[in-house]
Amino acid sequence: MSRQLPPLYALRAFEAAARLSSFTRAGEELSITQSAISRHIRTLEEHFACRLFVRSGRNLQLTEAGRVLLPGVREGFAAFARACETLCGEDDILRMKAPSTLTMRWLLACLSRFRHLQPGNEVQLTSAWMDVDHVDFNQEPFDCAVLLSDGVFPADWEVRKLFPELLIPVGAPDLLGEKPWSVSRQAGIELLHPTVDKRDWRDWLQRMGLAGKVSLKGGQVFDTLELSMIAAARGYGISIGDLLMVAEDVAQKRLSLPWPTAVPSGMDYYLVWPRTRRGGERLRRLSAFLEQEVAAMDLPDVEILPPL
């Protein structure tokens, strides 16, 4: 680097003093004296050749330069904490990130069986709402993730494809009535949308040759697939679902498939992790187990169109 960074201890003193608005309280938190905090701040001010704090009566306030410096310092220490947490985490725990609907509909049950069948292989799951599935292993404290993706990932990631996303309409159990459904009947039922852009219904209708015959206007919009499918199960309309994620509900007659044709979205669910991440052998065991779970699933008897 062209310019030497200031001492880490001085940056820590600055962050604490700025957060607590007090040299005294910062010293108490860091177990050093108030005068030591003052010396550390002077070290920074000499390094940057500017004032970082001003006193206004009893109040300690940041200068404009201090306000510019603080966000980067905070982000840096947060990144240090995440890195240390990852490195020092319990060796027998894998931390996983996954989409919320997939978690509720499939992954929780799989991981419960994984823990039971392979004691000592603990997975700590964090369910997250993501409009576009994403994980940053450099910034987030996860060892692995399950993501819905087009399959384009960084070259230094291990990637295991689990199953394709298969879009299919779902509704309340008593919605079937006479079979098969007609275009007019489909057009007469309110559509429930799990995304604001209504892309799932649009993709299914286009592939089925129904674009323009069934209107996408109106209809309740939700921010998760899970909420949209719950609304469908309660009779508020028809939602797009994912065939694998509704399989159990269909078998238990909590949901019906009024138009039993599934359409590949072109996206797939993947288990991913960095090749340099600790616990590589346990991650491979987890991957093999999830792949077995997928292979053993009993899917509803529907037509599945081939991928484009």
Tab-separated table of C-alpha atoms in Angstrom:
chain	number	residue	atom	x	y	z
A	1	MET	CA	0.000	0.000	0.000
A	2	SER	CA	1.213	3.483	-0.831
A	3	ARG	CA	0.281	4.798	2.602
A	4	GLN	CA	0.645	3.047	5.919
A	5	LEU	CA	-2.591	2.426	7.801
A	6	PRO	CA	-2.975	3.913	11.302
A	7	PRO	CA	-2.629	1.587	14.307
A	8	LEU	CA	-5.518	-0.799	14.857
A	9	TYR	CA	-5.752	0.059	18.568
A	10	ALA	CA	-6.204	3.752	17.687
A	11	LEU	CA	-9.011	2.933	15.255
A	12	ARG	CA	-10.697	0.802	17.925
A	13	ALA	CA	-10.489	3.697	20.398
A	14	PHE	CA	-11.935	6.063	17.794
A	15	GLU	CA	-14.877	3.730	17.035
A	16	ALA	CA	-15.712	3.269	20.711
A	17	ALA	CA	-15.461	6.998	21.497
A	18	ALA	CA	-17.628	7.904	18.499
A	19	ARG	CA	-20.261	5.289	19.379
A	20	LEU	CA	-20.378	6.203	23.079
A	21	SER	CA	-19.775	9.966	22.645
A	22	SER	CA	-17.337	9.796	25.555
A	23	PHE	CA	-13.619	9.151	26.008
A	24	THR	CA	-14.323	7.970	29.556
A	25	ARG	CA	-16.950	5.385	28.585
A	26	ALA	CA	-14.802	4.259	25.655
A	27	GLY	CA	-11.923	3.645	28.055
A	28	GLU	CA	-14.178	1.663	30.393
A	29	GLU	CA	-15.383	-0.505	27.513
A	30	LEU	CA	-11.844	-1.182	26.261
A	31	SER	CA	-10.394	-1.531	29.785
A	32	ILE	CA	-7.950	1.339	29.362
A	33	THR	CA	-7.813	4.832	30.860
A	34	GLN	CA	-9.509	7.932	29.501
A	35	SER	CA	-6.077	9.486	28.904
A	36	ALA	CA	-5.065	6.447	26.829
A	37	ILE	CA	-8.147	6.972	24.639
A	38	SER	CA	-7.123	10.611	24.222
A	39	ARG	CA	-3.599	9.587	23.166
A	40	HIS	CA	-4.977	7.106	20.635
A	41	ILE	CA	-7.235	9.770	19.146
A	42	ARG	CA	-4.282	12.199	18.903
A	43	THR	CA	-2.339	9.478	17.080
A	44	LEU	CA	-5.120	9.274	14.490
A	45	GLU	CA	-5.447	13.029	14.183
A	46	GLU	CA	-1.695	13.321	13.553
A	47	HIS	CA	-1.890	10.493	11.032
A	48	PHE	CA	-4.712	12.145	9.076
A	49	ALA	CA	-3.631	15.725	9.826
A	50	CYS	CA	-7.121	16.777	10.921
A	51	ARG	CA	-9.381	16.945	13.974
A	52	LEU	CA	-11.751	14.027	14.546
A	53	PHE	CA	-13.630	15.253	17.644
A	54	VAL	CA	-14.678	18.587	19.112
A	55	ARG	CA	-16.084	19.264	22.565
A	56	SER	CA	-19.251	21.322	22.954
A	57	GLY	CA	-19.757	21.796	26.671
A	58	ARG	CA	-20.095	18.281	28.105
A	59	ASN	CA	-20.809	16.783	24.691
A	60	LEU	CA	-18.254	15.070	22.475
A	61	GLN	CA	-19.032	15.432	18.786
A	62	LEU	CA	-17.454	14.193	15.596
A	63	THR	CA	-16.033	16.666	13.146
A	64	GLU	CA	-16.875	16.351	9.463
A	65	ALA	CA	-13.665	14.344	8.996
A	66	GLY	CA	-14.666	12.052	11.870
A	67	ARG	CA	-18.088	11.464	10.290
A	68	VAL	CA	-16.418	10.520	7.021
A	69	LEU	CA	-14.046	8.085	8.738
A	70	LEU	CA	-16.525	6.361	11.067
A	71	PRO	CA	-18.605	4.222	8.617
A	72	GLY	CA	-15.526	2.593	7.097
A	73	VAL	CA	-14.013	1.878	10.507
A	74	ARG	CA	-17.265	0.317	11.724
A	75	GLU	CA	-17.577	-1.831	8.613
A	76	GLY	CA	-13.967	-2.932	8.988
A	77	PHE	CA	-14.371	-4.071	12.584
A	78	ALA	CA	-17.643	-5.815	11.699
A	79	ALA	CA	-15.804	-7.688	8.937
A	80	PHE	CA	-13.045	-8.648	11.406
A	81	ALA	CA	-15.661	-9.979	13.823
A	82	ARG	CA	-17.359	-12.058	11.111
A	83	ALA	CA	-14.033	-13.495	9.967
A	84	CYS	CA	-13.022	-14.433	13.506
A	85	GLU	CA	-16.447	-15.918	14.201
A	86	THR	CA	-16.170	-18.089	11.099
A	87	LEU	CA	-12.651	-19.272	11.941
A	88	CYS	CA	-13.315	-19.852	15.622
A	89	GLY	CA	-16.767	-21.373	15.240
A	90	GLU	CA	-17.505	-24.797	16.609
A	91	ASP	CA	-15.975	-27.389	14.292
A	92	ASP	CA	-19.029	-29.622	14.389
A	93	ILE	CA	-21.472	-26.952	13.187
A	94	LEU	CA	-22.078	-25.995	9.566
A	95	ARG	CA	-23.778	-22.643	9.050
A	96	MET	CA	-26.172	-22.572	6.108
A	97	LYS	CA	-28.170	-19.819	4.412
A	98	ALA	CA	-31.323	-20.714	2.466
A	99	PRO	CA	-34.452	-19.056	1.030
A	100	SER	CA	-37.404	-18.838	3.411
A	101	THR	CA	-39.979	-20.812	1.398
A	102	LEU	CA	-37.547	-23.620	0.599
A	103	THR	CA	-36.681	-23.772	4.294
A	104	MET	CA	-40.274	-24.178	5.425
A	105	ARG	CA	-41.402	-26.479	2.628
A	106	TRP	CA	-38.461	-28.871	2.325
A	107	LEU	CA	-35.141	-28.083	3.943
A	108	LEU	CA	-36.121	-28.081	7.632
A	109	ALA	CA	-37.415	-31.648	7.433
A	110	CYS	CA	-34.340	-32.790	5.500
A	111	LEU	CA	-31.932	-31.300	8.016
A	112	SER	CA	-33.871	-32.824	10.902
A	113	ARG	CA	-33.395	-36.264	9.340
A	114	PHE	CA	-29.734	-35.473	8.637
A	115	ARG	CA	-29.070	-34.716	12.312
A	116	HIS	CA	-30.886	-37.868	13.396
A	117	LEU	CA	-29.122	-40.193	10.953
A	118	GLN	CA	-25.687	-38.614	11.227
A	119	PRO	CA	-25.155	-37.522	14.855
A	120	GLY	CA	-22.433	-34.951	15.291
A	121	ASN	CA	-23.147	-33.308	11.930
A	122	GLU	CA	-25.006	-30.247	13.130
A	123	VAL	CA	-26.331	-27.651	10.646
A	124	GLN	CA	-27.275	-24.192	11.856
A	125	LEU	CA	-29.786	-22.898	9.317
A	126	THR	CA	-30.560	-19.236	8.683
A	127	SER	CA	-33.680	-18.652	6.623
A	128	ALA	CA	-33.620	-15.418	4.638
A	129	TRP	CA	-36.022	-13.635	2.318
A	130	MET	CA	-34.167	-12.880	-0.899
A	131	ASP	CA	-35.771	-11.372	-3.990
A	132	VAL	CA	-32.772	-12.745	-5.867
A	133	ASP	CA	-31.000	-15.561	-4.040
A	134	HIS	CA	-27.493	-14.478	-3.077
A	135	VAL	CA	-24.730	-15.126	-0.568
A	136	ASP	CA	-21.439	-13.323	0.019
A	137	PHE	CA	-19.151	-15.765	1.790
A	138	ASN	CA	-16.608	-12.980	2.368
A	139	GLN	CA	-19.089	-10.807	4.259
A	140	GLU	CA	-21.661	-13.248	5.677
A	141	PRO	CA	-20.923	-15.868	8.377
A	142	PHE	CA	-22.012	-18.936	6.409
A	143	ASP	CA	-20.192	-22.115	5.419
A	144	CYS	CA	-22.673	-23.039	2.690
A	145	ALA	CA	-25.936	-21.950	1.097
A	146	VAL	CA	-28.828	-23.336	-0.916
A	147	LEU	CA	-29.694	-20.905	-3.701
A	148	LEU	CA	-32.107	-20.731	-6.631
A	149	SER	CA	-29.875	-19.789	-9.538
A	150	ASP	CA	-29.107	-20.058	-13.228
A	151	GLY	CA	-25.985	-22.004	-12.269
A	152	VAL	CA	-23.405	-19.267	-12.845
A	153	PHE	CA	-21.216	-19.138	-9.746
A	154	PRO	CA	-17.670	-18.020	-8.842
A	155	ALA	CA	-14.960	-20.392	-10.067
A	156	ASP	CA	-13.710	-21.075	-6.535
A	157	TRP	CA	-17.072	-22.433	-5.297
A	158	GLU	CA	-18.105	-26.058	-5.003
A	159	VAL	CA	-21.512	-26.463	-6.653
A	160	ARG	CA	-24.027	-29.315	-6.301
A	161	LYS	CA	-27.294	-29.167	-8.246
A	162	LEU	CA	-30.210	-30.398	-6.140
A	163	PHE	CA	-33.376	-30.031	-8.234
A	164	PRO	CA	-35.023	-27.783	-10.856
A	165	GLU	CA	-37.683	-25.215	-10.113
A	166	LEU	CA	-40.913	-26.563	-11.647
A	167	LEU	CA	-43.707	-23.999	-11.771
A	168	ILE	CA	-47.277	-25.250	-11.401
A	169	PRO	CA	-50.614	-23.653	-10.389
A	170	VAL	CA	-51.850	-24.547	-6.895
A	171	GLY	CA	-55.163	-23.919	-5.181
A	172	ALA	CA	-57.463	-24.952	-2.373
A	173	PRO	CA	-58.334	-28.671	-2.073
A	174	ASP	CA	-61.969	-28.128	-3.125
A	175	LEU	CA	-61.042	-26.123	-6.229
A	176	LEU	CA	-60.729	-29.003	-8.692
A	177	GLY	CA	-64.339	-29.707	-9.547
A	178	GLU	CA	-64.771	-30.983	-13.059
A	179	LYS	CA	-61.624	-31.905	-14.963
A	180	PRO	CA	-59.821	-30.859	-17.045
A	181	TRP	CA	-59.692	-27.110	-16.512
A	182	SER	CA	-60.513	-24.858	-19.434
A	183	VAL	CA	-58.875	-21.600	-20.418
A	184	SER	CA	-62.061	-19.724	-19.537
A	185	ARG	CA	-62.136	-21.221	-16.050
A	186	GLN	CA	-58.464	-20.394	-15.520
A	187	ALA	CA	-59.113	-16.829	-16.676
A	188	GLY	CA	-62.054	-16.478	-14.282
A	189	ILE	CA	-60.086	-17.220	-11.087
A	190	GLU	CA	-58.027	-14.570	-9.314
A	191	LEU	CA	-54.288	-15.135	-9.709
A	192	LEU	CA	-52.070	-14.791	-6.630
A	193	HIS	CA	-48.575	-13.517	-7.324
A	194	PRO	CA	-45.514	-14.479	-5.220
A	195	THR	CA	-43.422	-11.724	-6.864
A	196	VAL	CA	-44.129	-8.078	-7.619
A	197	ASP	CA	-43.104	-8.483	-11.263
A	198	LYS	CA	-45.450	-11.499	-11.637
A	199	ARG	CA	-42.690	-13.344	-13.478
A	200	ASP	CA	-43.685	-16.848	-12.320
A	201	TRP	CA	-47.219	-16.669	-13.699
A	202	ARG	CA	-45.954	-14.952	-16.844
A	203	ASP	CA	-43.425	-17.744	-17.478
A	204	TRP	CA	-45.997	-20.498	-16.901
A	205	LEU	CA	-48.648	-18.897	-19.111
A	206	GLN	CA	-46.207	-18.249	-21.942
A	207	ARG	CA	-44.929	-21.815	-21.920
A	208	MET	CA	-48.488	-23.144	-21.874
A	209	GLY	CA	-49.488	-20.961	-24.823
A	210	LEU	CA	-51.931	-19.012	-22.647
A	211	ALA	CA	-50.229	-15.606	-22.711
A	212	GLY	CA	-52.869	-13.051	-23.629
A	213	LYS	CA	-55.698	-15.483	-22.862
A	214	VAL	CA	-55.338	-15.180	-19.079
A	215	SER	CA	-54.878	-11.662	-17.746
A	216	LEU	CA	-52.081	-10.821	-15.324
A	217	LYS	CA	-53.794	-7.607	-14.255
A	218	GLY	CA	-55.006	-7.354	-10.686
A	219	GLY	CA	-54.665	-10.152	-8.188
A	220	GLN	CA	-53.044	-10.043	-4.778
A	221	VAL	CA	-49.252	-9.635	-4.768
A	222	PHE	CA	-47.128	-11.189	-2.010
A	223	ASP	CA	-43.440	-10.896	-1.232
A	224	THR	CA	-42.819	-14.629	-0.766
A	225	LEU	CA	-43.885	-17.833	-2.464
A	226	GLU	CA	-44.856	-19.226	0.944
A	227	LEU	CA	-47.448	-16.496	1.612
A	228	SER	CA	-48.899	-16.820	-1.876
A	229	MET	CA	-49.346	-20.588	-1.496
A	230	ILE	CA	-50.912	-20.191	1.971
A	231	ALA	CA	-53.424	-17.737	0.493
A	232	ALA	CA	-54.186	-20.231	-2.298
A	233	ALA	CA	-54.732	-23.043	0.210
A	234	ARG	CA	-57.276	-20.846	2.026
A	235	GLY	CA	-59.279	-20.285	-1.136
A	236	TYR	CA	-58.317	-16.735	-2.091
A	237	GLY	CA	-57.282	-17.675	-5.624
A	238	ILE	CA	-54.657	-19.673	-7.492
A	239	SER	CA	-50.933	-19.236	-6.895
A	240	ILE	CA	-47.935	-20.479	-8.752
A	241	GLY	CA	-46.091	-23.069	-6.688
A	242	ASP	CA	-42.984	-25.204	-7.015
A	243	LEU	CA	-43.780	-28.874	-7.650
A	244	LEU	CA	-41.259	-30.271	-5.161
A	245	MET	CA	-42.259	-27.825	-2.467
A	246	VAL	CA	-45.982	-28.565	-2.705
A	247	ALA	CA	-45.649	-32.361	-3.011
A	248	GLU	CA	-46.400	-33.069	0.670
A	249	ASP	CA	-49.333	-30.646	0.797
A	250	VAL	CA	-50.845	-32.195	-2.326
A	251	ALA	CA	-50.421	-35.697	-0.892
A	252	GLN	CA	-52.089	-34.586	2.366
A	253	LYS	CA	-54.854	-32.820	0.383
A	254	ARG	CA	-53.976	-29.410	1.780
A	255	LEU	CA	-53.435	-28.129	-1.772
A	256	SER	CA	-54.710	-29.158	-5.187
A	257	LEU	CA	-53.211	-28.906	-8.677
A	258	PRO	CA	-56.031	-27.532	-10.824
A	259	TRP	CA	-53.967	-27.543	-14.014
A	260	PRO	CA	-51.532	-30.483	-13.583
A	261	THR	CA	-48.758	-29.348	-15.895
A	262	ALA	CA	-45.407	-28.203	-14.500
A	263	VAL	CA	-43.086	-25.887	-16.399
A	264	PRO	CA	-39.315	-25.641	-15.773
A	265	SER	CA	-38.424	-22.039	-14.974
A	266	GLY	CA	-34.846	-22.455	-16.183
A	267	MET	CA	-33.565	-22.015	-12.629
A	268	ASP	CA	-32.353	-24.741	-10.278
A	269	TYR	CA	-31.641	-25.094	-6.568
A	270	TYR	CA	-27.968	-25.583	-5.743
A	271	LEU	CA	-25.949	-26.300	-2.636
A	272	VAL	CA	-22.812	-24.147	-2.813
A	273	TRP	CA	-19.767	-23.468	-0.661
A	274	PRO	CA	-16.269	-22.007	-1.114
A	275	ARG	CA	-13.574	-24.606	-1.810
A	276	THR	CA	-11.407	-23.016	0.880
A	277	ARG	CA	-14.128	-23.240	3.553
A	278	ARG	CA	-13.482	-25.433	6.577
A	279	GLY	CA	-15.488	-28.645	6.920
A	280	GLY	CA	-15.172	-29.754	3.308
A	281	GLU	CA	-15.743	-33.425	4.074
A	282	ARG	CA	-18.853	-32.669	6.168
A	283	LEU	CA	-20.163	-30.436	3.408
A	284	ARG	CA	-19.767	-33.261	0.916
A	285	ARG	CA	-21.661	-35.604	3.264
A	286	LEU	CA	-24.431	-33.038	3.564
A	287	SER	CA	-24.539	-32.655	-0.205
A	288	ALA	CA	-24.819	-36.418	-0.740
A	289	PHE	CA	-27.603	-36.624	1.846
A	290	LEU	CA	-29.649	-33.821	0.243
A	291	GLU	CA	-29.226	-35.414	-3.177
A	292	GLN	CA	-30.575	-38.692	-1.735
A	293	GLU	CA	-33.523	-36.830	-0.235
A	294	VAL	CA	-34.393	-35.384	-3.630
A	295	ALA	CA	-34.115	-38.774	-5.330
A	296	ALA	CA	-36.449	-40.332	-2.750
A	297	MET	CA	-39.213	-37.734	-3.106
A	298	ASP	CA	-42.631	-38.928	-4.257
A	299	LEU	CA	-43.859	-36.218	-6.613
A	300	PRO	CA	-47.474	-35.719	-7.731
A	301	ASP	CA	-48.408	-37.416	-10.991
A	302	VAL	CA	-48.371	-34.475	-13.369
A	303	GLU	CA	-47.045	-33.650	-16.817
A	304	ILE	CA	-43.620	-31.993	-16.694
A	305	LEU	CA	-42.733	-30.082	-19.839
A	306	PRO	CA	-39.109	-30.417	-21.024
A	307	PRO	CA	-36.749	-27.476	-20.529
A	308	LEU	CA	-36.478	-25.027	-23.378
